[in-house]
PDB file of C-alpha atoms in Angstrom:
ATOM      1  CA  UNK A 544      -2.797  15.017  19.865  1.00 70.00           C
ATOM      2  CA  UNK A 545      -3.624  12.500  17.173  1.00 85.00           C
ATOM      3  CA  UNK A 546      -2.158  12.412  13.704  1.00 85.00           C
ATOM      4  CA  UNK A 547      -5.488  13.379  12.132  1.00 83.00           C
ATOM      5  CA  UNK A 548      -5.767  16.535  14.251  1.00 82.00           C
ATOM      6  CA  UNK A 549      -2.183  17.495  13.473  1.00 82.00           C
ATOM      7  CA  UNK A 550      -2.742  17.120   9.738  1.00 81.00           C
ATOM      8  CA  UNK A 551      -6.006  19.069   9.975  1.00 77.00           C
ATOM      9  CA  UNK A 552      -4.202  21.981  11.605  1.00 80.00           C
ATOM     10  CA  UNK A 553      -1.399  22.270   9.040  1.00 84.00           C
ATOM     11  CA  UNK A 554      -3.416  21.375   5.913  1.00 85.00           C
ATOM     12  CA  UNK A 555      -4.423  25.010   5.158  1.00 82.00           C
ATOM     13  CA  UNK A 556      -0.757  26.022   5.264  1.00 84.00           C
ATOM     14  CA  UNK A 557       0.176  23.240   2.837  1.00 88.00           C
ATOM     15  CA  UNK A 558      -2.707  24.311   0.603  1.00 88.00           C
ATOM     16  CA  UNK A 559      -1.330  27.858   0.485  1.00 87.00           C
ATOM     17  CA  UNK A 560       2.075  26.477  -0.446  1.00 90.00           C
ATOM     18  CA  UNK A 561       0.621  24.465  -3.307  1.00 93.00           C
ATOM     19  CA  UNK A 562      -1.424  27.462  -4.417  1.00 93.00           C
ATOM     20  CA  UNK A 563       1.771  29.475  -4.842  1.00 93.00           C
ATOM     21  CA  UNK A 564       2.914  26.942  -7.429  1.00 95.00           C
ATOM     22  CA  UNK A 565      -0.458  27.140  -9.193  1.00 95.00           C
ATOM     23  CA  UNK A 566      -0.374  30.959  -9.228  1.00 95.00           C
ATOM     24  CA  UNK A 567       3.110  30.843 -10.761  1.00 96.00           C
ATOM     25  CA  UNK A 568       1.833  28.503 -13.489  1.00 95.00           C
ATOM     26  CA  UNK A 569      -1.137  30.776 -14.204  1.00 95.00           C
ATOM     27  CA  UNK A 570       1.146  33.792 -14.477  1.00 94.00           C
ATOM     28  CA  UNK A 571       3.330  31.861 -16.910  1.00 93.00           C
ATOM     29  CA  UNK A 572       0.218  30.913 -18.917  1.00 91.00           C
ATOM     30  CA  UNK A 573      -1.073  34.476 -19.112  1.00 91.00           C
ATOM     31  CA  UNK A 574       2.333  35.878 -20.084  1.00 91.00           C
ATOM     32  CA  UNK A 575       2.715  33.537 -23.050  1.00 87.00           C
ATOM     33  CA  UNK A 576       2.222  35.439 -26.277  1.00 86.00           C
ATOM     34  CA  UNK A 577      -0.898  34.360 -28.158  1.00 82.00           C
ATOM     35  CA  UNK A 578       0.000  33.824 -31.796  1.00 83.00           C
ATOM     36  CA  UNK A 579      -3.109  31.925 -32.802  1.00 76.00           C
ATOM     37  CA  UNK A 580      -6.622  33.353 -32.779  1.00 74.00           C
ATOM     38  CA  UNK A 581      -8.023  29.945 -31.789  1.00 75.00           C
ATOM     39  CA  UNK A 582      -6.467  30.241 -28.327  1.00 82.00           C
ATOM     40  CA  UNK A 583      -9.256  31.079 -25.905  1.00 88.00           C
ATOM     41  CA  UNK A 584      -8.062  32.045 -22.439  1.00 90.00           C
ATOM     42  CA  UNK A 585     -11.297  33.293 -20.890  1.00 93.00           C
ATOM     43  CA  UNK A 586     -12.151  29.949 -19.206  1.00 95.00           C
ATOM     44  CA  UNK A 587      -8.654  29.893 -17.721  1.00 95.00           C
ATOM     45  CA  UNK A 588      -9.213  33.380 -16.354  1.00 95.00           C
ATOM     46  CA  UNK A 589     -12.378  32.122 -14.647  1.00 96.00           C
ATOM     47  CA  UNK A 590     -10.423  29.233 -13.126  1.00 97.00           C
ATOM     48  CA  UNK A 591      -7.810  31.734 -11.946  1.00 97.00           C
ATOM     49  CA  UNK A 592     -10.548  33.808 -10.283  1.00 97.00           C
ATOM     50  CA  UNK A 593     -11.765  30.649  -8.561  1.00 97.00           C
ATOM     51  CA  UNK A 594      -8.204  30.072  -7.362  1.00 96.00           C
ATOM     52  CA  UNK A 595      -8.094  33.627  -5.982  1.00 96.00           C
ATOM     53  CA  UNK A 596     -11.310  32.984  -4.050  1.00 96.00           C
ATOM     54  CA  UNK A 597      -9.753  29.762  -2.723  1.00 95.00           C
ATOM     55  CA  UNK A 598      -6.705  31.737  -1.574  1.00 94.00           C
ATOM     56  CA  UNK A 599      -8.977  34.153   0.286  1.00 94.00           C
ATOM     57  CA  UNK A 600     -10.821  31.241   1.887  1.00 93.00           C
ATOM     58  CA  UNK A 601      -7.594  29.565   3.010  1.00 90.00           C
ATOM     59  CA  UNK A 602      -6.147  32.803   4.406  1.00 90.00           C
ATOM     60  CA  UNK A 603      -9.322  33.345   6.422  1.00 91.00           C
ATOM     61  CA  UNK A 604      -9.133  29.738   7.641  1.00 88.00           C
ATOM     62  CA  UNK A 605      -5.535  30.172   8.781  1.00 87.00           C
ATOM     63  CA  UNK A 606      -6.341  33.464  10.508  1.00 89.00           C
ATOM     64  CA  UNK A 607      -9.323  31.849  12.231  1.00 90.00           C
ATOM     65  CA  UNK A 608      -7.152  28.966  13.464  1.00 86.00           C
ATOM     66  CA  UNK A 609      -4.566  31.396  14.792  1.00 87.00           C
ATOM     67  CA  UNK A 610      -7.263  33.309  16.663  1.00 87.00           C
ATOM     68  CA  UNK A 611      -6.861  36.570  14.736  1.00 90.00           C
ATOM     69  CA  UNK A 612     -10.395  36.462  13.292  1.00 86.00           C
ATOM     70  CA  UNK A 613     -13.585  35.251  14.869  1.00 88.00           C
ATOM     71  CA  UNK A 614     -15.860  34.630  11.895  1.00 87.00           C
ATOM     72  CA  UNK A 615     -18.234  31.652  11.736  1.00 87.00           C
ATOM     73  CA  UNK A 616     -17.121  28.454  10.015  1.00 83.00           C
ATOM     74  CA  UNK A 617     -20.119  28.337   7.672  1.00 88.00           C
ATOM     75  CA  UNK A 618     -18.657  31.281   5.725  1.00 90.00           C
ATOM     76  CA  UNK A 619     -16.417  28.747   3.950  1.00 89.00           C
ATOM     77  CA  UNK A 620     -19.508  27.272   2.297  1.00 92.00           C
ATOM     78  CA  UNK A 621     -20.228  30.576   0.575  1.00 94.00           C
ATOM     79  CA  UNK A 622     -16.680  30.688  -0.782  1.00 95.00           C
ATOM     80  CA  UNK A 623     -17.052  27.149  -2.101  1.00 95.00           C
ATOM     81  CA  UNK A 624     -20.301  28.045  -3.870  1.00 97.00           C
ATOM     82  CA  UNK A 625     -18.542  30.972  -5.556  1.00 97.00           C
ATOM     83  CA  UNK A 626     -15.672  28.701  -6.620  1.00 97.00           C
ATOM     84  CA  UNK A 627     -18.071  26.139  -8.088  1.00 98.00           C
ATOM     85  CA  UNK A 628     -19.933  28.895  -9.951  1.00 97.00           C
ATOM     86  CA  UNK A 629     -16.674  30.082 -11.528  1.00 97.00           C
ATOM     87  CA  UNK A 630     -15.858  26.506 -12.602  1.00 97.00           C
ATOM     88  CA  UNK A 631     -19.297  25.966 -14.114  1.00 98.00           C
ATOM     89  CA  UNK A 632     -19.096  29.287 -15.945  1.00 97.00           C
ATOM     90  CA  UNK A 633     -15.649  28.349 -17.299  1.00 97.00           C
ATOM     91  CA  UNK A 634     -16.995  25.036 -18.609  1.00 97.00           C
ATOM     92  CA  UNK A 635     -19.965  26.776 -20.245  1.00 96.00           C
ATOM     93  CA  UNK A 636     -17.688  29.362 -21.864  1.00 95.00           C
ATOM     94  CA  UNK A 637     -15.489  26.612 -23.280  1.00 94.00           C
ATOM     95  CA  UNK A 638     -18.533  24.725 -24.540  1.00 94.00           C
ATOM     96  CA  UNK A 639     -19.826  27.804 -26.380  1.00 93.00           C
ATOM     97  CA  UNK A 640     -16.395  28.430 -27.846  1.00 90.00           C
ATOM     98  CA  UNK A 641     -16.086  24.889 -29.198  1.00 89.00           C
ATOM     99  CA  UNK A 642     -19.531  25.115 -30.843  1.00 87.00           C
ATOM    100  CA  UNK A 643     -18.340  27.954 -33.084  1.00 77.00           C
TER     101      UNK A 643
END
């Protein structure tokens, strides 16, 4: 087995490990008390939702690799479209907020 195939097999597991750190940071962000009315967290909530969709995508990828699920690979494209839509919506929300 080549190095590239080995990395491709364990990459989703590493991604889930890194996502745990990101989820911890988001939880810390959302728990911080907001003392200023100018703080606008809605775009960050959209990014967090995109991260949750990414977690679902990676879990399905790991389960597919382990042979637990037999769903087609092109399903990942739909998850990526949803993630991109959340990012675009977050940017548009921030843009509208800065115009005010």
